[in-house]
Amino acid sequence: MIDGGADLHIHSCYSDGLYTPLQIIQLAIEKGIRAISISDHDTVQGVEETLDLASQMDIMAIPATEISAIVGNSEVHILGYHFDWRNAQLNKRLDWLCQERERRVYQMVQSLAEIGIDIHPDDVFSIAGKGSTGRLHMAMAIIKKGYATKITEVFKKYIGYGKPGFVPKVGISPEEAIDLIVMAGGIPVYAHPAISKMDQCILQWKGKGLAGLEVYHSSQSGQVSRFYEQLALKYHLCITGGSDFHGMNENHRSIGMVRLPYKYVERINQIKAEKG
Ligand SMILES: [Zn+2]
Ligand SMILES: [Zn+2]
């Protein structure tokens, strides 16, 4: 294959994805993808395993994570690439974020109990397994108990913003997320900007070290991607992209359904090389 492109936004079982890094790499190879990143939420647990497997299986893997930051009532996701995943300060902060995720599960369980939805925290933690826990795991637990049949339904009825089981997330600011990635020698990228809708902050974040925009994403149409491509060029930010695959068929996302042209992978590799 001349240019199988890259998928730099994939979730594994180390957060709320269903597949192991090995299964993800096998799928990516089947689809002719040249480079991947597993960007699990608020954790770097799967990074080493992914890099080891990728080097054995002859596919490029770039270390990644997706940090959840909070602005008011909204979430902003900051992707980090090519950073030192062993960095102690970064790990300390990610551990704290994961503890907050667990605390949120207990609060959600309480709120849900008040409307007669009986979930035990362990129902959620057993689904999350070794990964960072999230609302998706809560949704699966609710479905398992027979209170709903689809994940979208759970969010609409119970745990989406403003619903009875919704508990606001406590987290760090986008500036701190950017800072953590920069401090660990990496490249911070604003994830799926069309979802977060905070274009007015991009230049300010760039001042803090933001280096890229996720131009290609399964929730962003061709027209939207072209808009962010222009913005990235205007602001001198690098361009990334990926499917945001979680392993379920929800939203019909699959690995490689969004292909980042390989020249952009070369560009972020070059930025890393220049940083030393
Ligand atoms: Zn995200
Ligand atoms: Zn994601």
mmCIF file of C-alpha atoms and ligand atoms in Angstrom:
data_model
loop_
_atom_site.group_PDB
_atom_site.id
_atom_site.type_symbol
_atom_site.label_atom_id
_atom_site.label_comp_id
_atom_site.label_asym_id
_atom_site.label_seq_id
_atom_site.Cartn_x
_atom_site.Cartn_y
_atom_site.Cartn_z
ATOM 1 C CA MET A 1 0.000 0.000 0.000
ATOM 2 C CA ILE A 2 1.372 3.402 -0.963
ATOM 3 C CA ASP A 3 -0.280 5.428 1.795
ATOM 4 C CA GLY A 4 -2.487 3.514 4.211
ATOM 5 C CA GLY A 5 -2.584 6.647 6.330
ATOM 6 C CA ALA A 6 -2.749 6.734 10.096
ATOM 7 C CA ASP A 7 -5.314 6.512 12.860
ATOM 8 C CA LEU A 8 -3.992 8.496 15.819
ATOM 9 C CA HIS A 9 -7.090 8.347 18.037
ATOM 10 C CA ILE A 10 -8.055 4.884 19.274
ATOM 11 C CA HIS A 11 -9.259 3.711 22.709
ATOM 12 C CA SER A 12 -8.305 0.348 24.194
ATOM 13 C CA CYS A 13 -9.359 -1.695 27.231
ATOM 14 C CA TYR A 14 -7.041 0.524 29.291
ATOM 15 C CA SER A 15 -9.843 3.114 29.189
ATOM 16 C CA ASP A 16 -13.323 2.622 27.771
ATOM 17 C CA GLY A 17 -12.452 0.694 24.623
ATOM 18 C CA LEU A 18 -13.311 -2.976 24.201
ATOM 19 C CA TYR A 19 -10.169 -4.241 22.485
ATOM 20 C CA THR A 20 -6.673 -4.959 23.763
ATOM 21 C CA PRO A 21 -3.705 -3.197 22.148
ATOM 22 C CA LEU A 22 -2.884 -6.495 20.378
ATOM 23 C CA GLN A 23 -6.366 -6.745 18.837
ATOM 24 C CA ILE A 24 -6.209 -3.093 17.796
ATOM 25 C CA ILE A 25 -2.828 -3.537 16.115
ATOM 26 C CA GLN A 26 -4.065 -6.662 14.295
ATOM 27 C CA LEU A 27 -7.112 -4.749 13.020
ATOM 28 C CA ALA A 28 -4.962 -1.803 11.935
ATOM 29 C CA ILE A 29 -2.576 -4.078 10.030
ATOM 30 C CA GLU A 30 -5.519 -5.822 8.305
ATOM 31 C CA LYS A 31 -6.705 -2.414 7.149
ATOM 32 C CA GLY A 32 -3.304 -1.398 5.818
ATOM 33 C CA ILE A 33 -2.838 1.445 8.293
ATOM 34 C CA ARG A 34 0.789 2.587 8.617
ATOM 35 C CA ALA A 35 0.725 4.310 12.007
ATOM 36 C CA ILE A 36 -1.523 4.225 15.059
ATOM 37 C CA SER A 37 -1.876 5.819 18.457
ATOM 38 C CA ILE A 38 -3.807 4.372 21.344
ATOM 39 C CA SER A 39 -4.957 7.475 23.186
ATOM 40 C CA ASP A 40 -6.694 6.223 26.310
ATOM 41 C CA HIS A 41 -8.510 8.642 28.615
ATOM 42 C CA ASP A 42 -6.368 10.002 31.463
ATOM 43 C CA THR A 43 -3.993 7.044 31.499
ATOM 44 C CA VAL A 44 -0.747 5.835 29.957
ATOM 45 C CA GLN A 45 -1.116 2.262 31.221
ATOM 46 C CA GLY A 46 -1.263 0.741 27.747
ATOM 47 C CA VAL A 47 1.506 2.763 26.131
ATOM 48 C CA GLU A 48 4.456 0.465 26.743
ATOM 49 C CA GLU A 49 2.546 -2.666 25.718
ATOM 50 C CA THR A 50 1.391 -0.928 22.523
ATOM 51 C CA LEU A 51 4.887 0.236 21.575
ATOM 52 C CA ASP A 52 6.403 -3.215 22.248
ATOM 53 C CA LEU A 53 3.750 -5.018 20.192
ATOM 54 C CA ALA A 54 3.959 -2.489 17.370
ATOM 55 C CA SER A 55 7.713 -2.867 17.065
ATOM 56 C CA GLN A 56 7.343 -6.665 16.908
ATOM 57 C CA MET A 57 4.547 -6.443 14.357
ATOM 58 C CA ASP A 58 6.136 -3.835 12.122
ATOM 59 C CA ILE A 59 3.664 -0.973 12.394
ATOM 60 C CA MET A 60 4.438 2.488 13.704
ATOM 61 C CA ALA A 61 2.917 3.384 17.083
ATOM 62 C CA ILE A 62 3.183 6.833 18.608
ATOM 63 C CA PRO A 63 2.775 7.094 22.401
ATOM 64 C CA ALA A 64 -0.443 8.942 23.204
ATOM 65 C CA THR A 65 -3.075 9.826 25.780
ATOM 66 C CA GLU A 66 -6.273 11.876 25.830
ATOM 67 C CA ILE A 67 -6.572 14.094 28.888
ATOM 68 C CA SER A 68 -10.035 15.307 29.942
ATOM 69 C CA ALA A 69 -10.019 18.936 30.960
ATOM 70 C CA ILE A 70 -12.915 20.992 32.235
ATOM 71 C CA VAL A 71 -14.078 24.489 31.339
ATOM 72 C CA GLY A 72 -17.228 25.418 33.263
ATOM 73 C CA ASN A 73 -19.729 22.684 32.476
ATOM 74 C CA SER A 74 -17.951 21.533 29.341
ATOM 75 C CA GLU A 75 -15.230 19.020 28.697
ATOM 76 C CA VAL A 76 -12.240 19.772 26.536
ATOM 77 C CA HIS A 77 -10.020 16.893 25.483
ATOM 78 C CA ILE A 78 -6.311 17.396 24.982
ATOM 79 C CA LEU A 79 -4.445 14.672 23.130
ATOM 80 C CA GLY A 80 -0.763 14.227 23.862
ATOM 81 C CA TYR A 81 1.700 12.612 21.456
ATOM 82 C CA HIS A 82 5.347 11.597 21.622
ATOM 83 C CA PHE A 83 5.759 12.376 25.329
ATOM 84 C CA ASP A 84 7.676 10.483 28.014
ATOM 85 C CA TRP A 85 4.943 8.284 29.479
ATOM 86 C CA ARG A 86 7.159 7.480 32.486
ATOM 87 C CA ASN A 87 7.319 11.125 33.565
ATOM 88 C CA ALA A 88 6.529 11.134 37.318
ATOM 89 C CA GLN A 89 4.697 14.453 37.435
ATOM 90 C CA LEU A 90 2.455 13.481 34.531
ATOM 91 C CA ASN A 91 1.682 10.097 36.087
ATOM 92 C CA LYS A 92 0.868 11.670 39.442
ATOM 93 C CA ARG A 93 -1.686 13.971 37.833
ATOM 94 C CA LEU A 94 -3.179 11.197 35.689
ATOM 95 C CA ASP A 95 -3.520 9.002 38.808
ATOM 96 C CA TRP A 96 -5.431 11.812 40.493
ATOM 97 C CA LEU A 97 -7.739 12.139 37.477
ATOM 98 C CA CYS A 98 -8.446 8.392 37.603
ATOM 99 C CA GLN A 99 -9.247 8.611 41.327
ATOM 100 C CA GLU A 100 -11.686 11.407 40.523
ATOM 101 C CA ARG A 101 -13.270 9.174 37.870
ATOM 102 C CA GLU A 102 -13.806 6.490 40.534
ATOM 103 C CA ARG A 103 -15.236 8.990 42.992
ATOM 104 C CA ARG A 104 -17.668 10.089 40.293
ATOM 105 C CA VAL A 105 -18.911 6.504 39.906
ATOM 106 C CA TYR A 106 -19.871 6.409 43.613
ATOM 107 C CA GLN A 107 -21.715 9.730 43.252
ATOM 108 C CA MET A 108 -23.541 8.568 40.122
ATOM 109 C CA VAL A 109 -24.567 5.340 41.857
ATOM 110 C CA GLN A 110 -26.112 7.444 44.647
ATOM 111 C CA SER A 111 -27.963 9.774 42.274
ATOM 112 C CA LEU A 112 -29.259 6.822 40.255
ATOM 113 C CA ALA A 113 -30.460 5.076 43.435
ATOM 114 C CA GLU A 114 -32.635 8.106 44.145
ATOM 115 C CA ILE A 115 -34.585 7.451 40.930
ATOM 116 C CA GLY A 116 -34.796 3.711 41.554
ATOM 117 C CA ILE A 117 -31.894 2.558 39.408
ATOM 118 C CA ASP A 118 -30.021 0.022 41.466
ATOM 119 C CA ILE A 119 -26.357 -0.175 40.472
ATOM 120 C CA HIS A 120 -23.465 -1.187 42.706
ATOM 121 C CA PRO A 121 -20.098 0.558 42.147
ATOM 122 C CA ASP A 122 -18.508 -2.874 41.643
ATOM 123 C CA ASP A 123 -20.895 -3.530 38.713
ATOM 124 C CA VAL A 124 -19.162 -0.598 37.024
ATOM 125 C CA PHE A 125 -15.597 -1.338 38.144
ATOM 126 C CA SER A 126 -15.807 -4.951 37.020
ATOM 127 C CA ILE A 127 -16.773 -3.795 33.511
ATOM 128 C CA ALA A 128 -13.982 -1.197 33.477
ATOM 129 C CA GLY A 129 -11.451 -3.874 34.489
ATOM 130 C CA LYS A 130 -7.927 -2.519 34.489
ATOM 131 C CA GLY A 131 -8.889 0.610 32.584
ATOM 132 C CA SER A 132 -9.721 4.159 33.653
ATOM 133 C CA THR A 133 -13.422 4.212 34.559
ATOM 134 C CA GLY A 134 -15.901 6.356 32.684
ATOM 135 C CA ARG A 135 -19.552 6.997 32.002
ATOM 136 C CA LEU A 136 -19.466 4.452 29.189
ATOM 137 C CA HIS A 137 -18.792 1.728 31.774
ATOM 138 C CA MET A 138 -21.681 3.057 33.873
ATOM 139 C CA ALA A 139 -23.903 2.919 30.776
ATOM 140 C CA MET A 140 -22.911 -0.707 30.171
ATOM 141 C CA ALA A 141 -23.683 -1.593 33.797
ATOM 142 C CA ILE A 142 -27.134 0.028 33.492
ATOM 143 C CA ILE A 143 -27.817 -1.967 30.302
ATOM 144 C CA LYS A 144 -26.579 -5.174 31.943
ATOM 145 C CA LYS A 145 -29.088 -4.638 34.753
ATOM 146 C CA GLY A 146 -31.867 -4.313 32.172
ATOM 147 C CA TYR A 147 -32.739 -0.633 32.682
ATOM 148 C CA ALA A 148 -32.016 0.231 29.039
ATOM 149 C CA THR A 149 -30.976 -1.443 25.804
ATOM 150 C CA LYS A 150 -28.702 1.119 24.130
ATOM 151 C CA ILE A 151 -25.856 3.335 25.287
ATOM 152 C CA THR A 152 -27.362 6.421 23.637
ATOM 153 C CA GLU A 153 -30.597 5.722 25.519
ATOM 154 C CA VAL A 154 -28.732 5.563 28.872
ATOM 155 C CA PHE A 155 -27.112 8.938 28.242
ATOM 156 C CA LYS A 156 -30.419 10.501 27.128
ATOM 157 C CA LYS A 157 -32.417 9.168 30.054
ATOM 158 C CA TYR A 158 -30.021 8.846 32.964
ATOM 159 C CA ILE A 159 -26.436 10.032 32.842
ATOM 160 C CA GLY A 160 -26.134 12.675 30.113
ATOM 161 C CA TYR A 161 -25.712 16.333 31.046
ATOM 162 C CA GLY A 162 -28.677 17.551 33.106
ATOM 163 C CA LYS A 163 -30.166 14.061 33.597
ATOM 164 C CA PRO A 164 -30.906 12.676 37.097
ATOM 165 C CA GLY A 165 -27.767 10.529 37.270
ATOM 166 C CA PHE A 166 -25.460 13.186 35.875
ATOM 167 C CA VAL A 167 -22.574 14.178 38.101
ATOM 168 C CA PRO A 168 -20.275 16.970 36.948
ATOM 169 C CA LYS A 169 -16.712 15.922 36.367
ATOM 170 C CA VAL A 170 -13.938 17.437 38.424
ATOM 171 C CA GLY A 171 -10.807 17.921 36.425
ATOM 172 C CA ILE A 172 -7.897 20.030 35.393
ATOM 173 C CA SER A 173 -7.940 23.033 33.066
ATOM 174 C CA PRO A 174 -6.984 22.726 29.386
ATOM 175 C CA GLU A 175 -3.963 24.910 30.169
ATOM 176 C CA GLU A 176 -2.743 22.439 32.785
ATOM 177 C CA ALA A 177 -3.347 19.489 30.433
ATOM 178 C CA ILE A 178 -1.283 21.244 27.751
ATOM 179 C CA ASP A 179 1.399 22.054 30.291
ATOM 180 C CA LEU A 180 1.629 18.433 31.494
ATOM 181 C CA ILE A 181 2.177 17.149 27.950
ATOM 182 C CA VAL A 182 4.757 19.859 27.182
ATOM 183 C CA MET A 183 6.539 19.180 30.459
ATOM 184 C CA ALA A 184 6.767 15.481 29.544
ATOM 185 C CA GLY A 185 8.385 16.428 26.216
ATOM 186 C CA GLY A 186 5.287 15.857 24.096
ATOM 187 C CA ILE A 187 3.035 17.498 21.535
ATOM 188 C CA PRO A 188 -0.375 18.669 22.858
ATOM 189 C CA VAL A 189 -3.264 18.645 20.384
ATOM 190 C CA TYR A 190 -6.817 19.963 20.790
ATOM 191 C CA ALA A 191 -9.081 16.927 20.205
ATOM 192 C CA HIS A 192 -12.263 17.008 18.076
ATOM 193 C CA PRO A 193 -12.682 20.816 18.195
ATOM 194 C CA ALA A 194 -16.111 20.624 16.561
ATOM 195 C CA ILE A 195 -17.448 18.709 19.589
ATOM 196 C CA SER A 196 -16.041 21.052 22.250
ATOM 197 C CA LYS A 197 -16.767 24.244 20.303
ATOM 198 C CA MET A 198 -14.129 26.433 21.924
ATOM 199 C CA ASP A 199 -12.433 27.817 18.834
ATOM 200 C CA GLN A 200 -12.155 31.200 20.555
ATOM 201 C CA CYS A 201 -9.613 29.674 23.001
ATOM 202 C CA ILE A 202 -7.286 28.087 20.433
ATOM 203 C CA LEU A 203 -4.902 31.037 20.140
ATOM 204 C CA GLN A 204 -4.742 31.455 23.914
ATOM 205 C CA TRP A 205 -3.956 27.730 24.301
ATOM 206 C CA LYS A 206 -1.348 28.034 21.579
ATOM 207 C CA GLY A 207 0.314 30.638 23.776
ATOM 208 C CA LYS A 208 0.488 27.952 26.496
ATOM 209 C CA GLY A 209 2.094 25.421 24.172
ATOM 210 C CA LEU A 210 -0.760 23.859 22.176
ATOM 211 C CA ALA A 211 0.904 22.492 19.046
ATOM 212 C CA GLY A 212 -1.838 20.880 17.008
ATOM 213 C CA LEU A 213 -5.480 20.509 16.024
ATOM 214 C CA GLU A 214 -7.364 17.280 15.439
ATOM 215 C CA VAL A 215 -8.579 18.150 11.973
ATOM 216 C CA TYR A 216 -9.794 14.669 11.035
ATOM 217 C CA HIS A 217 -12.254 12.936 13.377
ATOM 218 C CA SER A 218 -15.202 10.606 12.852
ATOM 219 C CA SER A 219 -17.601 13.253 14.182
ATOM 220 C CA GLN A 220 -16.271 15.949 11.840
ATOM 221 C CA SER A 221 -17.561 16.020 8.256
ATOM 222 C CA GLY A 222 -15.357 16.804 5.279
ATOM 223 C CA GLN A 223 -16.482 20.407 5.334
ATOM 224 C CA VAL A 224 -15.727 20.745 9.050
ATOM 225 C CA SER A 225 -12.314 19.114 8.562
ATOM 226 C CA ARG A 226 -11.508 21.589 5.806
ATOM 227 C CA PHE A 227 -12.433 24.456 8.116
ATOM 228 C CA TYR A 228 -10.077 23.219 10.854
ATOM 229 C CA GLU A 229 -7.365 22.448 8.331
ATOM 230 C CA GLN A 230 -7.453 26.114 7.281
ATOM 231 C CA LEU A 231 -7.402 27.189 10.923
ATOM 232 C CA ALA A 232 -4.418 24.916 11.668
ATOM 233 C CA LEU A 233 -2.524 26.360 8.704
ATOM 234 C CA LYS A 234 -3.395 29.922 9.722
ATOM 235 C CA TYR A 235 -2.273 29.394 13.323
ATOM 236 C CA HIS A 236 0.764 27.255 12.401
ATOM 237 C CA LEU A 237 -0.523 24.217 14.286
ATOM 238 C CA CYS A 238 0.179 20.654 13.199
ATOM 239 C CA ILE A 239 -2.641 18.477 11.898
ATOM 240 C CA THR A 240 -3.696 15.161 13.429
ATOM 241 C CA GLY A 241 -6.677 12.857 13.124
ATOM 242 C CA GLY A 242 -8.237 9.555 13.963
ATOM 243 C CA SER A 243 -11.403 7.526 14.312
ATOM 244 C CA ASP A 244 -11.903 7.725 18.121
ATOM 245 C CA PHE A 245 -12.697 4.018 17.849
ATOM 246 C CA HIS A 246 -13.911 2.394 21.093
ATOM 247 C CA GLY A 247 -14.718 -1.065 19.769
ATOM 248 C CA MET A 248 -18.479 -0.792 19.827
ATOM 249 C CA ASN A 249 -20.506 -0.273 16.766
ATOM 250 C CA GLU A 250 -22.102 2.854 18.205
ATOM 251 C CA ASN A 251 -21.912 5.725 15.691
ATOM 252 C CA HIS A 252 -20.490 3.151 13.250
ATOM 253 C CA ARG A 253 -16.929 4.083 14.044
ATOM 254 C CA SER A 254 -14.235 1.654 13.008
ATOM 255 C CA ILE A 255 -10.458 1.693 13.064
ATOM 256 C CA GLY A 256 -9.156 3.579 10.075
ATOM 257 C CA MET A 257 -12.526 5.017 9.054
ATOM 258 C CA VAL A 258 -10.730 8.319 9.442
ATOM 259 C CA ARG A 259 -7.300 8.275 7.805
ATOM 260 C CA LEU A 260 -4.767 10.906 8.564
ATOM 261 C CA PRO A 261 -2.571 11.391 5.478
ATOM 262 C CA TYR A 262 0.857 10.014 6.298
ATOM 263 C CA LYS A 263 2.634 13.323 5.576
ATOM 264 C CA TYR A 264 1.105 14.659 8.826
ATOM 265 C CA VAL A 265 2.581 11.759 10.795
ATOM 266 C CA GLU A 266 5.963 12.647 9.313
ATOM 267 C CA ARG A 267 5.395 16.234 10.422
ATOM 268 C CA ILE A 268 4.730 15.322 14.071
ATOM 269 C CA ASN A 269 7.672 12.926 14.040
ATOM 270 C CA GLN A 270 9.778 15.795 12.738
ATOM 271 C CA ILE A 271 8.535 18.137 15.502
ATOM 272 C CA LYS A 272 9.519 15.478 18.044
ATOM 273 C CA ALA A 273 12.952 15.047 16.443
ATOM 274 C CA GLU A 274 13.535 18.806 16.549
ATOM 275 C CA LYS A 275 12.637 18.870 20.246
ATOM 276 C CA GLY A 276 15.267 16.185 20.802
HETATM 277 ZN ZN ZN B 1 -12.436 12.899 23.270
HETATM 278 ZN ZN ZN B 2 -11.221 9.762 22.355
#
